[in-house]
Coordinates of C-alpha atoms in Angstrom, one line a residue:
Chain O
M10 CA 107.6 143.5 125.2
N11 CA 109.9 145.9 123.5
D12 CA 111.1 147.3 126.8
Y13 CA 113.9 144.7 127.1
P14 CA 117.4 146.3 126.3
Q15 CA 118.3 145.4 122.8
V16 CA 122.0 144.9 122.0
L17 CA 122.5 142.3 119.3
F18 CA 119.1 143.1 117.8
A19 CA 119.4 146.9 118.3
G20 CA 119.8 147.5 114.5
R21 CA 117.4 144.8 113.4
R22 CA 114.6 145.9 111.1
P23 CA 112.3 143.1 110.0
G24 CA 112.7 142.2 106.3
T25 CA 115.9 144.2 105.7
T26 CA 119.6 143.4 106.1
N27 CA 122.0 146.1 107.3
F28 CA 125.2 146.2 105.3
L29 CA 128.1 148.5 105.9
A30 CA 126.4 151.9 105.9
G31 CA 123.6 150.8 108.1
Y32 CA 125.9 149.0 110.5
E33 CA 128.3 151.9 110.8
A34 CA 125.4 154.3 111.3
G35 CA 124.3 152.3 114.3
G36 CA 127.8 152.5 115.8
G37 CA 129.3 149.5 114.0
Y38 CA 133.1 148.9 114.1
R39 CA 133.6 151.1 117.1
G40 CA 134.4 148.0 119.0
L41 CA 137.1 147.0 116.6
R42 CA 138.7 150.5 116.6
K43 CA 138.7 150.3 120.4
A44 CA 140.2 146.8 120.4
L45 CA 143.1 147.8 118.2
T46 CA 144.1 150.4 120.8
M47 CA 144.3 147.6 123.5
S48 CA 146.7 144.7 124.0
P49 CA 145.4 141.2 122.9
A50 CA 145.7 140.1 126.6
G51 CA 143.7 143.1 127.7
I52 CA 140.9 142.1 125.4
R53 CA 140.9 138.5 126.6
E54 CA 140.8 139.8 130.2
L55 CA 137.9 142.1 129.4
V56 CA 135.8 139.4 127.8
K57 CA 136.6 137.1 130.7
A58 CA 135.5 139.9 133.2
A59 CA 132.3 140.4 131.2
G60 CA 131.3 136.9 132.0
L61 CA 130.3 136.1 128.4
R62 CA 129.5 132.4 128.0
G63 CA 129.3 130.5 124.7
R64 CA 125.9 130.6 123.0
G65 CA 126.3 127.4 121.0
G66 CA 125.1 125.1 123.6
A67 CA 127.9 124.2 126.0
G68 CA 128.1 127.6 127.7
F69 CA 131.8 127.6 128.3
P70 CA 133.2 131.0 129.4
T71 CA 134.5 132.6 126.2
G72 CA 137.3 134.7 127.8
V73 CA 138.6 131.6 129.6
K74 CA 138.6 129.7 126.3
W75 CA 140.5 132.6 124.7
S76 CA 143.0 132.8 127.5
F77 CA 144.1 129.1 126.9
F78 CA 144.9 130.0 123.3
P79 CA 148.5 130.3 122.2
E80 CA 149.3 133.9 121.5
A81 CA 152.6 133.3 119.7
P82 CA 152.3 134.3 116.0
G83 CA 151.9 131.6 113.4
E84 CA 149.4 129.7 111.3
K85 CA 146.3 129.7 113.5
Y86 CA 142.6 129.7 112.7
L87 CA 139.4 131.4 114.0
L88 CA 136.1 129.6 113.2
A89 CA 132.5 130.7 113.6
N90 CA 130.2 127.8 114.1
G91 CA 127.0 128.5 112.1
D92 CA 125.9 124.9 111.7
E93 CA 122.9 125.7 113.9
M94 CA 121.0 122.5 113.5
E95 CA 119.8 121.9 117.1
P96 CA 116.0 121.6 116.7
G97 CA 114.4 124.7 118.2
T98 CA 117.4 126.9 117.4
Y99 CA 117.1 129.5 114.7
K100 CA 118.8 132.6 116.3
D101 CA 122.0 132.8 114.4
R102 CA 120.0 132.9 111.1
Q103 CA 118.2 136.0 112.4
L104 CA 121.5 137.6 113.4
L105 CA 122.9 137.1 109.9
L106 CA 119.7 138.2 108.2
A107 CA 119.8 141.4 110.3
D108 CA 123.4 142.4 110.7
P109 CA 126.1 140.3 109.1
H110 CA 128.8 142.9 109.9
Q111 CA 128.3 142.3 113.6
L112 CA 129.7 138.8 113.2
V113 CA 132.6 140.1 111.0
E114 CA 133.5 142.7 113.6
G115 CA 133.3 140.3 116.5
M116 CA 135.5 137.8 114.6
A117 CA 138.0 140.5 113.8
I118 CA 138.3 141.5 117.4
A119 CA 138.6 137.9 118.5
A120 CA 141.3 137.3 115.9
F121 CA 143.2 140.3 117.2
A122 CA 142.8 139.1 120.8
M123 CA 144.4 135.8 119.9
Q124 CA 146.6 137.0 117.0
I125 CA 145.0 134.7 114.5
P126 CA 145.5 135.5 110.8
H127 CA 142.8 133.2 109.1
G128 CA 139.2 132.7 109.8
Y129 CA 136.2 130.8 108.4
V130 CA 132.5 131.3 108.9
F131 CA 131.0 127.8 108.7
L132 CA 127.3 127.8 107.6
R133 CA 124.8 125.1 107.2
Y134 CA 123.3 124.2 103.9
A135 CA 119.9 125.7 104.6
Y136 CA 121.3 129.2 105.3
E137 CA 122.2 130.3 101.7
E138 CA 120.9 133.8 102.2
C139 CA 123.0 134.1 105.3
A140 CA 126.1 132.9 103.4
R141 CA 125.5 135.6 100.7
N142 CA 125.0 138.3 103.4
V143 CA 128.3 137.3 105.1
E144 CA 130.2 137.2 101.8
R145 CA 129.0 140.7 101.0
A146 CA 129.8 141.9 104.5
I147 CA 133.4 140.5 104.2
A148 CA 133.9 142.2 100.8
E149 CA 132.7 145.5 102.2
A150 CA 134.8 145.2 105.4
E151 CA 137.9 144.4 103.3
E152 CA 137.2 147.4 101.1
K153 CA 137.0 149.6 104.2
G154 CA 140.1 148.2 105.8
Y155 CA 138.3 146.3 108.7
L156 CA 139.5 143.0 107.3
G157 CA 142.5 141.9 105.3
R158 CA 146.1 143.2 105.5
N159 CA 147.1 145.8 108.0
I160 CA 143.6 146.4 109.5
L161 CA 143.1 150.2 110.0
G162 CA 146.8 150.7 109.9
S163 CA 147.4 148.6 113.0
G164 CA 149.8 146.2 111.4
F165 CA 147.4 143.3 112.2
S166 CA 146.1 141.2 109.4
F167 CA 143.1 138.9 109.3
E168 CA 141.4 137.3 106.3
L169 CA 137.9 135.7 106.5
H170 CA 136.1 133.2 104.3
V171 CA 132.7 131.5 104.1
H172 CA 132.3 127.7 104.0
R173 CA 129.0 126.3 102.9
S174 CA 128.2 122.9 104.3
A175 CA 126.0 120.2 102.9
G176 CA 123.9 118.9 105.9
R177 CA 124.2 116.9 109.0
Y178 CA 123.8 117.9 112.7
I179 CA 127.1 116.4 113.8
L180 CA 129.0 119.2 112.0
G181 CA 128.0 121.4 114.9
E182 CA 130.4 119.4 117.1
E183 CA 133.6 121.5 116.8
T184 CA 136.0 118.8 115.8
A185 CA 133.6 117.4 113.3
L186 CA 133.2 120.9 111.9
I187 CA 137.0 121.1 111.6
N188 CA 137.1 117.8 109.7
G189 CA 134.3 119.2 107.5
L190 CA 136.3 122.3 106.7
E191 CA 139.3 120.3 105.9
G192 CA 137.3 118.2 103.4
R193 CA 137.6 115.0 105.5
R194 CA 134.8 112.7 106.5
P195 CA 133.3 114.8 109.4
N196 CA 133.3 112.3 112.3
P197 CA 134.4 114.0 115.5
R198 CA 138.0 113.8 116.6
S199 CA 139.3 112.6 119.9
K200 CA 140.2 115.3 122.5
P201 CA 142.9 115.9 123.5
P202 CA 144.4 117.4 121.5
F203 CA 141.9 120.2 121.8
P204 CA 141.4 122.5 118.9
A205 CA 143.4 125.2 120.7
Q206 CA 146.4 122.9 120.5
A207 CA 145.9 121.2 117.2
G208 CA 142.7 122.0 115.2
L209 CA 142.2 123.0 111.6
F210 CA 145.1 121.6 109.5
G211 CA 146.8 120.7 112.8
K212 CA 147.1 124.3 113.8
P213 CA 145.8 126.1 116.9
T214 CA 142.1 126.8 116.3
N215 CA 139.5 128.7 118.2
V216 CA 135.8 127.9 117.6
N217 CA 132.9 130.0 118.9
N218 CA 129.2 130.2 118.0
I219 CA 128.0 133.1 115.8
E220 CA 126.0 134.8 118.6
T221 CA 129.0 134.5 120.9
Y222 CA 131.2 136.5 118.5
C223 CA 128.4 139.1 118.0
N224 CA 128.5 139.9 121.7
V225 CA 132.1 140.9 121.6
P226 CA 132.0 144.3 119.9
H227 CA 129.4 145.5 122.4
I228 CA 131.6 144.4 125.3
L229 CA 134.5 146.3 123.9
V230 CA 132.5 149.5 123.5
N231 CA 130.5 149.4 126.8
G232 CA 132.7 147.4 129.2
A233 CA 132.4 144.4 131.4
D234 CA 130.3 146.0 134.2
W235 CA 127.7 147.1 131.7
Y236 CA 127.6 143.7 130.2
Q237 CA 127.2 142.0 133.6
G238 CA 124.4 144.4 134.4
L239 CA 122.3 143.4 131.5
S240 CA 121.5 140.1 133.3
R241 CA 118.6 139.9 135.7
T242 CA 120.6 137.5 137.9
P243 CA 124.2 137.9 139.2
E244 CA 124.9 134.3 137.9
G245 CA 124.3 135.4 134.3
A246 CA 125.8 138.1 132.1
G247 CA 124.5 139.9 129.0
T248 CA 121.4 139.3 126.9
M249 CA 120.6 136.2 124.9
L250 CA 118.7 135.4 121.8
V251 CA 115.7 133.2 122.8
G252 CA 114.1 131.4 119.9
L253 CA 110.5 130.5 120.8
S254 CA 108.8 127.5 119.1
G255 CA 106.1 125.0 119.7
H256 CA 102.6 125.7 121.1
L257 CA 103.0 129.4 121.8
H258 CA 101.2 132.4 120.4
R259 CA 104.4 134.2 119.3
T260 CA 107.1 132.0 117.9
E261 CA 109.9 134.3 117.0
V262 CA 113.5 135.0 118.2
F263 CA 113.6 137.7 121.0
E264 CA 116.6 139.3 122.6
L265 CA 116.0 139.0 126.3
P266 CA 118.1 139.6 129.5
M267 CA 119.9 136.6 130.8
G268 CA 118.2 135.4 134.0
I269 CA 114.7 136.3 132.9
P270 CA 112.2 133.8 134.5
L271 CA 110.9 131.1 132.2
R272 CA 107.4 132.1 133.1
E273 CA 107.8 135.6 131.8
V274 CA 109.3 134.3 128.6
I275 CA 106.4 131.9 128.0
E276 CA 103.5 134.0 129.3
Q277 CA 104.5 137.5 128.3
V278 CA 107.0 137.4 125.5
G279 CA 105.6 134.3 123.9
G280 CA 102.0 135.4 124.6
G281 CA 101.2 132.1 126.4
V282 CA 100.1 128.7 125.2
R283 CA 97.9 129.0 122.1
G284 CA 94.4 127.6 121.6
G285 CA 93.4 128.1 125.2
R286 CA 95.5 125.1 126.3
R287 CA 97.7 124.7 129.2
F288 CA 101.5 124.5 129.5
K289 CA 102.7 121.0 130.0
A290 CA 106.5 121.0 129.5
C291 CA 109.3 122.7 127.5
L292 CA 112.7 122.1 126.2
P293 CA 114.5 125.2 127.6
G294 CA 117.6 125.2 125.3
G295 CA 117.2 123.0 122.3
A296 CA 116.5 119.4 121.6
S297 CA 119.3 118.1 123.8
T298 CA 118.2 119.8 127.0
P299 CA 116.1 117.9 129.6
F300 CA 112.4 118.9 129.7
L301 CA 111.2 121.3 132.4
T302 CA 107.7 121.0 133.8
A303 CA 105.0 123.5 135.0
S304 CA 106.4 123.4 138.5
Q305 CA 109.7 124.8 137.2
L306 CA 108.4 127.9 135.4
D307 CA 109.9 130.3 137.9
T308 CA 113.4 129.1 137.0
P309 CA 115.6 132.0 135.8
L310 CA 117.0 131.4 132.3
D311 CA 120.8 131.4 133.0
H312 CA 123.3 128.6 132.9
V313 CA 123.5 128.2 136.7
H314 CA 119.8 128.2 137.5
L315 CA 118.9 125.8 134.7
E316 CA 121.6 123.4 135.8
Q317 CA 120.2 123.5 139.3
A318 CA 116.8 122.8 137.8
G319 CA 118.2 119.6 136.2
S320 CA 118.4 121.0 132.6
R321 CA 120.6 123.3 130.6
L322 CA 120.4 126.7 128.9
G323 CA 121.9 125.1 125.7
T324 CA 121.1 127.4 122.8
A325 CA 118.2 129.1 124.6
G326 CA 115.7 127.8 122.0
V327 CA 112.6 127.3 124.0
T328 CA 110.1 124.7 122.6
V329 CA 106.8 124.6 124.5
F330 CA 104.4 121.7 124.6
D331 CA 100.7 122.1 125.5
D332 CA 98.7 119.7 127.7
T333 CA 97.5 117.6 124.7
T334 CA 101.1 116.6 123.9
C335 CA 102.2 113.0 124.6
M336 CA 105.6 113.3 126.2
V337 CA 106.5 109.7 125.0
A338 CA 105.7 110.7 121.4
A339 CA 107.7 114.0 121.8
T340 CA 110.7 112.1 123.2
L341 CA 110.4 109.6 120.4
N342 CA 110.6 112.3 117.9
L343 CA 113.7 113.7 119.5
A344 CA 115.3 110.3 119.8
R345 CA 114.7 109.6 116.1
F346 CA 116.4 112.9 115.3
F347 CA 119.5 112.0 117.3
A348 CA 119.6 108.4 116.0
R349 CA 119.4 109.5 112.4
E350 CA 122.0 112.3 112.9
S351 CA 124.4 109.9 114.7
C352 CA 127.6 109.8 112.6
G353 CA 128.0 106.1 113.4
W354 CA 131.5 106.4 114.8
C355 CA 130.9 104.9 118.3
T356 CA 128.8 102.1 119.4
P357 CA 126.8 103.7 122.3
C358 CA 125.5 106.3 119.9
R359 CA 125.2 104.3 116.6
D360 CA 123.5 101.3 118.2
G361 CA 122.3 102.6 121.5
L362 CA 120.2 105.4 120.1
Q363 CA 118.5 102.9 117.7
V364 CA 117.5 100.8 120.7
V365 CA 116.2 103.8 122.6
V366 CA 114.0 104.6 119.5
W367 CA 112.7 101.0 119.3
L368 CA 111.9 101.0 123.1
L369 CA 110.0 104.3 122.8
E370 CA 108.2 103.1 119.7
E371 CA 107.0 100.0 121.5
I372 CA 105.8 101.9 124.5
E373 CA 104.1 104.6 122.4
A374 CA 102.4 101.9 120.3
G375 CA 101.0 100.2 123.5
R376 CA 103.3 97.2 123.4
G377 CA 105.3 98.3 126.4
H378 CA 105.8 96.3 129.6
A379 CA 107.9 96.6 132.8
E380 CA 110.9 94.9 131.2
L381 CA 111.1 97.4 128.3
L382 CA 110.9 100.3 130.8
A383 CA 113.8 98.8 132.7
M384 CA 115.7 98.4 129.4
L385 CA 115.1 102.1 128.7
R386 CA 116.6 103.0 132.0
D387 CA 119.5 100.7 131.3
Q388 CA 120.1 102.3 127.9
V389 CA 120.3 105.8 129.4
R390 CA 122.8 104.6 132.0
N391 CA 124.9 102.8 129.4
I392 CA 125.0 105.6 126.9
R393 CA 125.7 108.4 129.3
G394 CA 129.4 109.1 129.7
R395 CA 130.3 106.4 127.2
S396 CA 129.9 108.1 123.8
F397 CA 132.8 109.5 121.8
C398 CA 131.3 113.0 121.6
A399 CA 128.4 115.0 123.1
L400 CA 125.7 113.9 120.6
A401 CA 124.5 110.8 122.4
E402 CA 125.0 112.5 125.7
G403 CA 122.6 115.3 124.5
A404 CA 120.2 112.7 123.2
M405 CA 119.8 111.3 126.7
G406 CA 118.8 114.7 128.1
P407 CA 115.1 114.5 127.1
V408 CA 115.0 110.7 127.6
G409 CA 116.3 111.0 131.1
A410 CA 113.8 113.8 131.9
L411 CA 111.0 111.6 130.5
L412 CA 111.9 108.9 132.9
D413 CA 112.4 111.2 135.8
R414 CA 109.6 113.7 135.3
F415 CA 107.0 111.9 133.3
G416 CA 107.2 108.4 134.8
D417 CA 103.5 108.4 135.4
E418 CA 102.8 109.0 131.7
L419 CA 105.1 106.1 130.7
E420 CA 103.4 103.8 133.3
D421 CA 100.1 104.9 131.9
H422 CA 101.0 103.9 128.4
I423 CA 102.0 100.4 129.7
A424 CA 99.0 100.0 132.0
R425 CA 96.5 100.9 129.3
G426 CA 98.3 99.2 126.4
R427 CA 97.9 102.4 124.3
C428 CA 98.9 106.0 124.2
P429 CA 96.5 107.8 126.6
L430 CA 96.8 111.0 124.6
K431 CA 96.4 109.7 121.1
R432 CA 93.7 111.6 119.3
Chain V
M14 CA 131.1 113.9 81.2
S15 CA 130.8 117.4 79.6
D16 CA 127.5 118.2 81.4
L17 CA 128.9 117.6 84.9
L18 CA 130.6 121.0 85.2
P19 CA 131.2 123.8 82.7
Q20 CA 134.8 124.3 81.5
D21 CA 135.3 127.6 83.2
Q22 CA 134.3 126.2 86.6
R23 CA 136.7 123.2 86.1
A24 CA 139.5 125.6 85.3
A25 CA 138.7 127.7 88.4
F26 CA 138.8 124.6 90.7
R27 CA 142.0 123.4 89.2
A28 CA 143.6 126.8 89.7
K29 CA 142.4 127.2 93.2
A30 CA 143.5 123.7 94.2
A31 CA 146.9 124.3 92.8
A32 CA 147.2 127.6 94.7
I33 CA 146.4 126.3 98.2
D34 CA 148.1 124.0 100.7
H35 CA 145.1 121.8 101.4
P36 CA 143.1 121.1 98.2
H37 CA 140.8 118.7 100.2
E38 CA 139.1 121.7 101.7
L39 CA 137.5 122.3 98.2
I40 CA 135.8 118.9 98.1
V41 CA 132.5 120.0 99.5
D42 CA 132.5 123.1 97.3
A43 CA 133.3 121.1 94.2
L44 CA 130.6 118.5 95.0
R45 CA 128.1 121.2 95.5
A46 CA 129.1 122.8 92.2
V47 CA 128.7 119.5 90.3
Q48 CA 125.3 119.0 91.9
S49 CA 124.2 122.5 91.2
H50 CA 125.0 122.1 87.5
H51 CA 124.1 118.4 87.0
G52 CA 121.3 118.0 89.6
W53 CA 123.1 115.2 91.4
V54 CA 126.6 113.7 91.7
P55 CA 127.1 110.5 89.7
D56 CA 130.2 108.3 90.0
A57 CA 131.7 110.3 87.1
G58 CA 131.2 113.5 89.2
V59 CA 133.2 112.0 92.1
A60 CA 135.9 111.1 89.7
L61 CA 135.9 114.6 88.1
V62 CA 136.2 116.3 91.5
A63 CA 139.1 114.0 92.4
E64 CA 140.8 114.8 89.2
L65 CA 140.2 118.6 89.4
L66 CA 141.5 118.8 93.0
G67 CA 144.3 116.2 92.6
V68 CA 142.9 114.0 95.4
L69 CA 141.8 110.4 95.5
A70 CA 138.3 109.5 94.4
V71 CA 137.8 107.5 97.6
E72 CA 138.6 110.7 99.6
V73 CA 135.8 112.5 97.6
E74 CA 133.4 109.6 98.0
E75 CA 133.8 109.3 101.7
V76 CA 132.9 113.0 102.0
A77 CA 130.1 112.8 99.4
T78 CA 128.3 109.9 101.2
F79 CA 128.4 111.6 104.6
Y80 CA 126.3 114.6 103.8
D81 CA 122.6 114.2 103.3
K82 CA 122.4 117.2 101.0
I83 CA 124.8 115.7 98.5
F84 CA 122.8 113.5 96.2
R85 CA 124.6 110.4 95.0
R86 CA 121.4 109.2 93.1
P87 CA 119.3 110.9 90.5
V88 CA 116.7 113.4 91.9
G89 CA 114.0 115.5 90.4
K90 CA 114.4 119.1 89.2
K91 CA 113.5 120.2 92.7
V92 CA 114.2 118.4 95.9
I93 CA 111.7 118.9 98.7
H94 CA 113.1 118.5 102.2
V95 CA 110.3 118.4 104.7
C96 CA 111.3 118.9 108.3
D97 CA 110.3 116.2 110.8
S98 CA 112.1 117.6 113.9
I99 CA 110.4 118.5 117.1
C100 CA 109.1 122.0 116.5
C101 CA 107.6 121.0 113.1
W102 CA 106.3 117.8 114.7
A103 CA 104.6 119.9 117.4
G104 CA 103.1 122.1 114.7
G105 CA 101.5 119.3 112.8
G106 CA 104.4 118.3 110.6
E107 CA 103.2 114.7 110.3
A108 CA 100.0 115.8 108.5
I109 CA 102.1 118.1 106.3
A110 CA 104.4 115.2 105.3
A111 CA 101.3 113.0 104.6
H112 CA 99.8 115.7 102.4
L113 CA 103.0 116.1 100.4
Q114 CA 103.2 112.3 99.9
Q115 CA 99.5 112.1 98.9
T116 CA 99.5 115.1 96.6
L117 CA 102.8 114.1 94.9
G118 CA 101.8 110.5 94.8
I119 CA 105.2 109.4 96.1
G120 CA 106.8 108.2 99.3
F121 CA 110.0 109.5 100.9
G122 CA 113.0 108.9 98.8
E123 CA 111.0 108.8 95.6
T124 CA 110.7 111.1 92.6
T125 CA 107.5 112.1 90.8
S126 CA 107.0 110.4 87.4
D127 CA 107.4 113.7 85.6
G128 CA 110.8 114.1 87.2
M129 CA 109.8 117.4 88.9
F130 CA 110.0 116.7 92.6
T131 CA 112.0 114.4 94.9
L132 CA 110.6 114.1 98.5
L133 CA 113.0 113.7 101.4
P134 CA 112.6 114.1 105.2
T135 CA 115.2 116.3 106.9
C136 CA 116.2 117.4 110.3
C137 CA 115.5 120.9 111.6
L138 CA 115.8 123.6 108.9
G139 CA 116.3 126.4 111.4
A140 CA 112.8 127.7 110.7
C141 CA 111.4 126.7 114.0
G142 CA 109.3 129.8 114.5
D143 CA 107.6 129.2 111.2
A144 CA 106.8 125.5 111.7
P145 CA 105.8 123.4 109.9
A146 CA 108.5 124.1 107.3
M147 CA 110.0 122.6 104.2
M148 CA 112.9 123.6 101.9
V149 CA 112.5 123.4 98.1
G150 CA 115.9 123.6 96.5
L151 CA 117.6 126.2 98.7
T152 CA 114.4 128.1 99.5
T153 CA 112.6 127.7 102.9
H154 CA 108.8 127.8 103.1
G155 CA 107.2 128.0 106.5
R156 CA 103.8 128.0 108.2
L157 CA 102.7 125.4 105.8
T158 CA 99.1 124.3 105.3
P159 CA 97.8 121.8 102.7
E160 CA 96.5 124.8 100.7
S161 CA 99.8 126.7 100.8
I162 CA 101.7 123.5 99.8
D163 CA 99.4 123.1 96.8
R164 CA 100.1 126.7 95.8
I165 CA 103.8 126.4 96.3
L166 CA 104.1 123.2 94.3
A167 CA 102.0 124.7 91.5
Q168 CA 104.3 127.7 91.3
Y169 CA 107.4 125.5 91.0
R170 CA 105.7 123.5 88.2
A171 CA 104.7 126.7 86.4
E172 CA 108.3 128.1 86.7
A173 CA 109.7 124.8 85.3
A174 CA 107.2 124.8 82.4
G175 CA 107.7 128.5 81.6

């Protein structure tokens, strides 16, 4: 199990946090030193060639995002999205508990690559220990000349701050996060303008997930070919942090090669389904990704193959359900999460998700009938593509998969007038 | 008003707000500071933040009421946020929430009669590998059982008494 190449977790020791000395001893800040000898455009090209894709859920190619960014000097912002509130996702927390300097270095390189003078690390309320770790790492990096004015004598300056949030899933949406940082009510903004054009305080802003930035120093040191080669599949690149949860023997975050088959993750890395039960379904990449079933266990975990399988890699948080799980009840739990976390800005999300919750409650309670099932299908159709941001779209992921892949179980609830799996 | 925020912190917020271009960006920090000191954010706390930062009270209020971890009503000495998202649900979170309600003798949104604990549901705490989980104040507790909950609650009570 420890045979998988470790990159982001290479310096990780359970129960301890590496600060400057430990991080440098493990090769830390070599990526930044290398970056400062390159041109900003050269770094963007390298990250593009490496094939790094965003680890926050959407999976957008990072180097492509950076290449759209205006390089001309001026007030610009670099943000790390550490809202990490997608159920089943707890990888960024492990990164910041293990090696907070890895984020600082990755952000410093990204800032240089886009010539950005100001940065913020946005952290959710529950991650106070992470916030303290990052603050200490920033202070140490400033002291050592890795941050602040004239970094390592390069003439480039970048200052970094920590923002502690106060709850709510929607802040993980990048424009809501920007409003949150500004101290405005954090509803999402309309796009365009995209943050790269007008983001924080109306200035060009780049937002990436914490794990995404943490990959960057390693790409600088080892190159694009090495990074591509870490993946088991040519469609993927690099490693990824896979957070295991649900009914598995081992529920921890593991660093695994991109493209590893789901079966290997569940049976070998996760130790299989616990309690002698059988695998029924999983969310392969967080609460907003469509369920996969036992017949899909050979799917390689990368963006392309999961999309072909009708799901998404999302945040690579794999939540497994055993064969005693009612998929209607599981979907109801997910729908309640999204309904409660809706910011209320647009009607399909604010009202539509409540209706979905009510329909699933009726069916789970044994009060379902054919008309309610038809209404559920209608709701999914009406919400998809019509919400202001991705929250309601994501919420429809598991609901759509319930309809498509567990239709028998829904019908069974209706035919029997009760949940067939209720203990 | 004097117990909302110590004078030195008030001065620090005033100075910081005056030194930056966008004082609104300090609203969440200031609300959290008031809450940390006072336990929750009363109307006077909203007014104080507005005055310290030189922004409108309504601009503070619209931020305060958005976040579920800013308390606009009184809470107990310790707020318990118990996760009800999918991983904790799969790990028996409903029984954990029921045990908390029973042992504390309160429902969600209520505070124990001794003013010690307020119980609230919360979405995912990022402790999915240690489900079921809860957060007490800013401390996360995972792999909960009824027995471990009783032990944890007793510890907080003992700390508050000592």
